[in-house]
Short mmCIF file of C-alpha atoms and ligand atoms in Angstrom, two decimals:
data_model
loop_
_atom_site.label_atom_id
_atom_site.label_comp_id
_atom_site.label_asym_id
_atom_site.label_seq_id
_atom_site.Cartn_x
_atom_site.Cartn_y
_atom_site.Cartn_z
CA MET A 203 20.12 0.40 -14.15
CA ALA A 204 20.63 0.70 -10.19
CA ALA A 205 17.91 -0.17 -7.96
CA GLU A 206 15.50 2.60 -7.17
CA PRO A 207 15.42 3.41 -3.45
CA VAL A 208 11.96 3.45 -1.82
CA ILE A 209 10.40 3.32 1.76
CA LEU A 210 7.66 1.05 2.20
CA ASP A 211 5.02 1.92 4.62
CA CYS A 212 2.22 0.00 5.17
CA ASP A 213 -0.47 -1.88 7.07
CA PRO A 214 -0.04 -5.44 6.88
CA GLY A 215 -3.20 -6.61 5.79
CA VAL A 216 -3.19 -9.43 3.77
CA ASP A 217 -2.99 -7.48 0.55
CA ASP A 218 0.24 -5.63 2.17
CA ALA A 219 1.86 -8.34 2.62
CA VAL A 220 1.61 -9.70 -0.78
CA ALA A 221 3.39 -6.08 -1.27
CA LEU A 222 5.76 -6.30 0.70
CA LEU A 223 7.33 -10.28 -0.72
CA LEU A 224 6.74 -8.68 -4.08
CA ALA A 225 9.11 -5.72 -2.91
CA LEU A 226 11.29 -7.97 -1.30
CA ALA A 227 12.05 -10.13 -4.10
CA VAL A 228 13.45 -7.62 -6.32
CA PRO A 229 16.73 -6.31 -4.93
CA GLU A 230 18.13 -5.56 -8.33
CA ALA A 231 15.10 -3.00 -8.65
CA ILE A 232 14.27 -1.94 -5.35
CA GLU A 233 16.33 -1.09 -2.84
CA LEU A 234 14.39 -1.26 -0.11
CA LEU A 235 15.42 1.27 2.87
CA ALA A 236 12.86 0.41 5.49
CA VAL A 237 9.16 -0.71 5.91
CA THR A 238 7.39 1.26 8.36
CA THR A 239 4.28 0.43 9.71
CA VAL A 240 0.65 2.34 10.78
CA ALA A 241 -2.16 0.81 12.42
CA GLY A 242 -4.94 0.51 9.75
CA ASN A 243 -6.13 -3.12 8.79
CA VAL A 244 -5.10 -4.05 12.65
CA PRO A 245 -3.90 -1.82 15.47
CA LEU A 246 -0.29 -0.85 15.03
CA ALA A 247 1.19 -3.82 17.25
CA LEU A 248 -0.01 -6.69 14.62
CA THR A 249 0.88 -4.60 11.49
CA ALA A 250 4.54 -3.57 12.86
CA ARG A 251 5.01 -7.71 13.90
CA ASN A 252 3.26 -9.06 10.38
CA ALA A 253 5.87 -6.95 8.50
CA ARG A 254 8.76 -8.47 10.65
CA ILE A 255 7.40 -12.12 9.95
CA VAL A 256 7.06 -11.48 5.88
CA ARG A 257 10.58 -9.83 6.37
CA THR A 258 11.63 -13.14 7.45
CA LEU A 259 9.86 -15.42 5.76
CA ALA A 260 11.11 -13.85 2.22
CA GLY A 261 14.78 -13.86 4.21
CA ARG A 262 15.17 -10.57 4.05
CA GLU A 263 16.60 -9.75 7.72
CA ASP A 264 18.56 -6.90 5.93
CA VAL A 265 15.94 -4.34 5.54
CA PRO A 266 14.67 -2.47 8.93
CA VAL A 267 10.80 -2.03 10.20
CA PHE A 268 10.25 1.16 12.04
CA ALA A 269 6.86 1.07 13.96
CA GLY A 270 4.84 4.32 13.10
CA ALA A 271 1.14 5.83 14.02
CA GLU A 272 -0.84 3.90 16.00
CA ARG A 273 -4.31 5.40 15.66
CA PRO A 274 -4.95 8.75 12.46
CA LEU A 275 -4.10 11.94 12.89
CA VAL A 276 -7.35 13.06 14.87
CA ARG A 277 -10.02 10.00 14.07
CA ALA A 278 -10.63 6.82 15.73
CA PRO A 279 -8.74 4.02 14.59
CA THR A 280 -11.60 2.60 12.19
CA PHE A 281 -10.34 -0.94 13.49
CA GLU A 282 -11.98 0.04 16.76
CA ALA A 283 -15.21 1.16 15.01
CA GLU A 284 -18.33 -0.64 13.31
CA HIS A 285 -16.83 -1.96 10.46
CA GLY A 286 -14.33 -4.36 11.50
CA PRO A 287 -11.39 -4.55 9.03
CA SER A 288 -10.37 -7.81 10.89
CA ALA A 289 -13.14 -9.63 8.69
CA PHE A 290 -10.94 -8.61 5.69
CA HIS A 291 -7.38 -9.70 6.89
CA GLY A 292 -8.03 -12.19 9.65
CA GLU A 293 -7.78 -11.54 13.37
CA THR A 294 -3.87 -12.12 12.93
CA GLY A 295 -3.80 -9.76 9.76
CA LEU A 296 -2.19 -12.47 7.69
CA GLY A 297 -6.16 -14.54 6.99
CA THR A 298 -4.87 -18.45 7.40
CA LEU A 299 -1.14 -17.40 6.85
CA PRO A 300 0.65 -19.86 9.39
CA LEU A 301 2.68 -17.85 11.94
CA THR A 302 6.08 -17.68 12.13
CA ALA A 303 8.08 -16.04 14.94
CA PRO A 304 10.15 -12.97 13.12
CA LYS A 305 13.91 -13.28 13.07
CA GLY A 306 14.64 -9.36 13.65
CA ASP A 307 13.15 -6.66 16.06
CA LEU A 308 11.73 -3.83 15.44
CA ALA A 309 14.89 -0.76 14.48
CA ASP A 310 14.73 1.94 17.19
CA GLY A 311 13.02 5.09 16.05
CA PHE A 312 9.47 6.25 15.35
CA ALA A 313 8.71 5.55 11.70
CA PRO A 314 8.03 9.05 10.32
CA ASP A 315 11.16 9.82 11.41
CA ALA A 316 12.68 7.18 9.87
CA ILE A 317 10.92 8.13 6.93
CA VAL A 318 12.75 11.88 7.15
CA LYS A 319 15.98 10.64 8.10
CA LEU A 320 16.51 8.01 5.39
CA ALA A 321 15.12 10.10 2.32
CA MET A 322 16.56 13.63 3.16
CA ALA A 323 20.39 11.23 3.42
CA ARG A 324 20.27 10.39 -0.14
CA PRO A 325 19.86 13.20 -2.89
CA ALA A 326 16.72 14.98 -4.10
CA GLY A 327 14.91 13.53 -6.29
CA THR A 328 16.03 9.96 -5.93
CA VAL A 329 13.71 7.89 -3.16
CA THR A 330 9.83 6.98 -3.65
CA LEU A 331 8.08 6.47 -0.70
CA VAL A 332 5.30 3.81 -1.33
CA ALA A 333 2.67 4.24 1.03
CA VAL A 334 0.00 1.32 0.91
CA GLY A 335 -2.00 2.10 4.25
CA PRO A 336 -3.65 4.97 6.18
CA LEU A 337 -0.97 7.92 5.42
CA THR A 338 -0.56 9.11 9.12
CA ASN A 339 3.18 8.36 9.15
CA VAL A 340 3.25 10.25 5.76
CA ALA A 341 1.76 13.00 6.71
CA LEU A 342 3.58 13.28 9.87
CA ALA A 343 6.34 12.77 8.33
CA LEU A 344 5.74 15.74 5.38
CA ALA A 345 4.23 17.87 9.05
CA ALA A 346 7.85 17.37 10.55
CA GLU A 347 10.29 18.23 7.67
CA PRO A 348 8.83 20.94 5.71
CA LEU A 349 11.92 20.33 2.82
CA LEU A 350 10.78 16.34 2.40
CA ALA A 351 7.98 17.08 0.03
CA GLU A 352 10.09 18.89 -2.93
CA HIS A 353 12.88 16.54 -1.62
CA LEU A 354 11.26 13.12 -2.50
CA LYS A 355 11.24 11.12 -6.15
CA ARG A 356 7.50 10.83 -5.39
CA ILE A 357 4.77 9.39 -2.98
CA VAL A 358 3.25 6.21 -4.69
CA ILE A 359 -0.34 5.10 -2.93
CA MET A 360 -2.62 2.95 -2.79
CA GLY A 361 -6.11 4.76 -1.91
CA GLY A 362 -8.74 6.46 -3.02
CA ALA A 363 -11.32 5.83 -6.00
CA ARG A 364 -13.19 7.39 -8.72
CA SER A 365 -15.49 6.01 -10.70
CA ALA A 366 -15.48 2.82 -8.62
CA GLY A 367 -17.14 4.57 -5.62
CA GLY A 368 -15.87 3.10 -2.15
CA ASN A 369 -14.93 -0.13 -0.34
CA ILE A 370 -15.44 0.82 3.08
CA THR A 371 -18.61 3.18 2.37
CA ALA A 372 -20.57 3.65 -0.95
CA SER A 373 -18.27 6.82 -1.51
CA ALA A 374 -14.45 5.89 0.66
CA GLU A 375 -12.04 3.84 0.00
CA PHE A 376 -10.56 2.16 3.39
CA ASN A 377 -6.92 4.18 3.71
CA ILE A 378 -8.45 7.38 2.45
CA TYR A 379 -11.40 6.94 5.10
CA ALA A 380 -9.03 5.93 8.06
CA ASP A 381 -7.57 8.76 8.25
CA PRO A 382 -9.06 11.56 5.69
CA GLU A 383 -6.88 14.28 7.32
CA ALA A 384 -3.53 12.39 6.79
CA ALA A 385 -4.61 11.48 2.89
CA GLN A 386 -5.70 15.17 2.59
CA ALA A 387 -2.35 16.69 4.05
CA VAL A 388 -0.40 14.22 1.67
CA PHE A 389 -2.60 15.10 -1.74
CA THR A 390 -2.09 18.87 -1.12
CA SER A 391 1.59 18.79 0.42
CA GLY A 392 2.83 19.45 -3.44
CA ALA A 393 5.52 16.26 -3.46
CA PRO A 394 4.50 14.29 -7.09
CA ILE A 395 2.16 11.62 -5.81
CA VAL A 396 0.73 8.41 -8.44
CA ALA A 397 -2.43 6.98 -6.79
CA HIS A 398 -3.45 3.67 -7.14
CA GLY A 399 -7.17 3.77 -6.33
CA LEU A 400 -10.18 1.40 -6.52
CA ASP A 401 -10.38 2.01 -9.95
CA VAL A 402 -7.70 0.14 -11.07
CA THR A 403 -7.23 -2.27 -8.07
CA HIS A 404 -11.01 -3.45 -8.66
CA ALA A 405 -9.92 -4.74 -12.13
CA VAL A 406 -6.72 -6.40 -11.53
CA ARG A 407 -8.12 -9.55 -9.69
CA ALA A 408 -7.28 -12.64 -7.66
CA THR A 409 -9.14 -15.02 -10.01
CA PRO A 410 -9.55 -18.88 -8.88
CA GLU A 411 -7.28 -19.17 -12.32
CA ARG A 412 -4.44 -16.69 -10.68
CA ILE A 413 -3.92 -18.12 -7.65
CA ALA A 414 -3.49 -21.65 -8.57
CA ARG A 415 -0.90 -20.23 -10.91
CA ILE A 416 1.08 -18.68 -8.10
CA ALA A 417 -0.07 -21.88 -6.07
CA ALA A 418 2.16 -23.85 -8.35
CA ILE A 419 5.56 -22.01 -7.60
CA PRO A 420 7.48 -23.76 -5.24
CA THR A 421 9.10 -21.37 -3.99
CA ALA A 422 8.24 -20.10 0.26
CA ARG A 423 7.63 -16.45 -1.29
CA ALA A 424 4.70 -18.17 -3.28
CA GLN A 425 3.17 -20.40 -1.04
CA ALA A 426 2.95 -17.79 1.47
CA ALA A 427 1.37 -15.45 -1.14
CA ALA A 428 -0.49 -18.23 -2.41
CA GLU A 429 -2.24 -18.64 0.89
CA LEU A 430 -2.30 -14.94 1.89
CA LEU A 431 -4.93 -14.72 -2.08
CA ARG A 432 -6.57 -17.64 -0.62
CA PHE A 433 -8.19 -16.40 2.20
CA SER A 434 -8.73 -12.82 0.34
CA HIS A 435 -10.57 -15.07 -2.22
CA GLY A 436 -12.49 -16.68 0.88
CA VAL A 437 -14.11 -13.28 2.06
CA ALA A 438 -14.18 -12.08 -1.47
CA LEU A 439 -17.08 -14.74 -1.73
CA SER A 440 -18.61 -14.48 1.28
CA ILE A 441 -19.69 -10.88 0.93
CA GLY A 442 -21.13 -12.34 -2.76
CA ASN A 443 -18.02 -11.40 -5.02
CA PRO A 444 -16.32 -13.51 -7.70
CA SER A 445 -13.09 -12.76 -6.28
CA ALA A 446 -10.83 -10.06 -4.59
CA PRO A 447 -9.09 -6.85 -6.09
CA LEU A 448 -5.11 -7.32 -5.52
CA HIS A 449 -4.94 -3.90 -3.82
CA ASP A 450 -1.02 -3.13 -2.86
CA PRO A 451 0.94 -5.12 -4.71
CA CYS A 452 -0.04 -2.79 -7.97
CA PRO A 453 2.11 0.22 -6.67
CA ILE A 454 5.19 -2.22 -6.52
CA ALA A 455 4.18 -3.64 -9.62
CA TRP A 456 3.92 0.31 -10.96
CA LEU A 457 7.41 0.72 -9.92
CA LEU A 458 8.86 -2.33 -11.37
CA ALA A 459 6.73 -1.97 -14.70
CA PRO A 460 4.94 1.31 -15.01
CA ASP A 461 3.87 0.31 -18.70
CA LEU A 462 1.51 -2.21 -17.43
CA PHE A 463 -0.29 0.67 -16.27
CA THR A 464 -2.41 4.07 -18.01
CA THR A 465 -3.06 7.14 -16.18
CA ARG A 466 -4.65 10.31 -15.64
CA PRO A 467 -3.19 14.08 -14.42
CA ALA A 468 -5.14 15.38 -11.85
CA ARG A 469 -5.42 16.61 -8.37
CA VAL A 470 -7.35 15.13 -5.99
CA ALA A 471 -9.70 16.69 -2.95
CA VAL A 472 -10.48 14.73 -0.01
CA GLU A 473 -13.68 14.92 2.11
CA CYS A 474 -13.06 15.86 5.96
CA GLU A 475 -16.34 17.62 7.02
CA SER A 476 -18.96 15.38 6.28
CA GLU A 477 -19.54 11.92 8.20
CA LEU A 478 -21.49 11.17 5.05
CA THR A 479 -19.09 11.25 2.61
CA ARG A 480 -16.01 11.32 4.61
CA GLY A 481 -12.87 9.90 3.13
CA HIS A 482 -13.99 10.77 -0.37
CA THR A 483 -11.43 11.55 -3.34
CA ALA A 484 -12.71 14.20 -5.41
CA VAL A 485 -10.56 13.50 -8.50
CA GLU A 486 -10.19 16.18 -10.97
CA PHE A 487 -9.17 15.35 -14.31
CA ARG A 488 -9.50 19.51 -16.04
CA VAL A 489 -6.00 20.43 -14.91
CA ASP A 490 -2.70 21.39 -16.78
CA PRO A 491 -0.99 18.46 -17.19
CA ALA A 492 2.09 19.92 -16.98
CA THR A 493 1.23 21.20 -13.11
CA ALA A 494 -1.33 18.15 -12.10
CA PRO A 495 0.25 17.23 -8.20
CA VAL A 496 -0.85 13.62 -9.08
CA ALA A 497 -0.87 10.87 -11.85
CA TRP A 498 -4.31 9.21 -11.06
CA VAL A 499 -4.00 5.36 -12.57
CA THR A 500 -6.37 4.29 -14.78
CA GLY A 501 -6.17 0.93 -15.63
CA ALA A 502 -3.76 -1.96 -15.88
CA ASP A 503 -2.94 -4.90 -17.81
CA ALA A 504 -4.33 -7.37 -15.14
CA ASP A 505 -2.50 -10.66 -16.82
CA ALA A 506 1.05 -8.85 -17.25
CA VAL A 507 0.68 -7.83 -13.40
CA PHE A 508 0.00 -11.07 -12.66
CA ALA A 509 2.53 -12.34 -14.96
CA LEU A 510 5.19 -10.15 -13.28
CA LEU A 511 4.21 -11.17 -10.00
CA GLU A 512 4.29 -15.07 -10.51
CA ASP A 513 7.80 -14.73 -12.47
CA ARG A 514 9.31 -12.71 -9.08
CA LEU A 515 7.93 -14.79 -6.26
CA ALA A 516 9.36 -17.73 -8.60
CA ARG A 517 12.90 -16.50 -7.62
CA ALA A 518 14.10 -18.79 -4.60
O1 RIB B 737 -8.71 -0.19 -0.02
C1 RIB B 737 -7.85 -1.18 0.40
C2 RIB B 737 -6.85 -0.84 0.58
O2 RIB B 737 -7.27 -1.03 2.49
C3 RIB B 737 -5.35 -1.65 1.05
O3 RIB B 737 -4.54 -1.00 1.57
C4 RIB B 737 -5.51 -2.85 2.48
O4 RIB B 737 -4.78 -3.25 3.23
C5 RIB B 737 -6.58 -2.09 3.50
O5 RIB B 737 -5.78 -1.37 4.17
CA1 CA B 738 -2.77 -1.80 3.28
#
């Protein structure tokens, strides 16, 4: 089967970096047209640098990296707020991963423009846009090209929560909280959406046993992933949790093995007015499955997801 053309928008970010390592390890399954970066976990200068560091580590200088939005559509960047998400990703954004200088530079151009240009250059219904950070770049691309929403095969995101509450506030997940206006625009764009919220990522956890199995794999990408996951595990323990969820690799694993996940048709609306519930995703399952705009991911076979991750990271 031909490789799936994919654009990956991210804010590396420790778990974004693991998702990148996975996506860059499977050229036979994912034709990565570009990596686009957005401010989120850490400022844009760091996310744009970190994506290139991971690209070099994965030996994939062939994949262009573009820098995008340095702030949300209308809000102040969250890393400037009291939430200080660098506590979750470290001051570099890549935890304790030793930083090696990236080989390649950024590609010229603004990430939302690159998303439009690359997607519209391929036949309708063929390009998948994966977004695992705040949805600012995606919303800007959809606004720049009104035909993009119907031209894309789908948008696969990590973001939101239904039964799992929130992780940046009691009622909101970070990616949606960081830019709720962008998220609302994406969920109502008309593009087919697959949404991996906390409901599924909290069930796919990087336990010490799973980290140890990755750490035993003698490849550079596996060693990097193990270091990234060890850092996240330390953060999880420091806030009273037994392990860290594997957020951003879930959409990539879903592309590779959708049968490992369960979904329900839904409609999603994002709270943009109330400061108390800013970024809350109202996930409505009472929809017509034939016309529902969102496939909400409800669960996963976590052991099989990690087995897939281990297998792909073991490639030389
Ligand atoms: O809530 C999890 C999401 O927020 C992940 O994308 C992680 O990288 C952080 O950005
Ligand atoms: Ca992310």
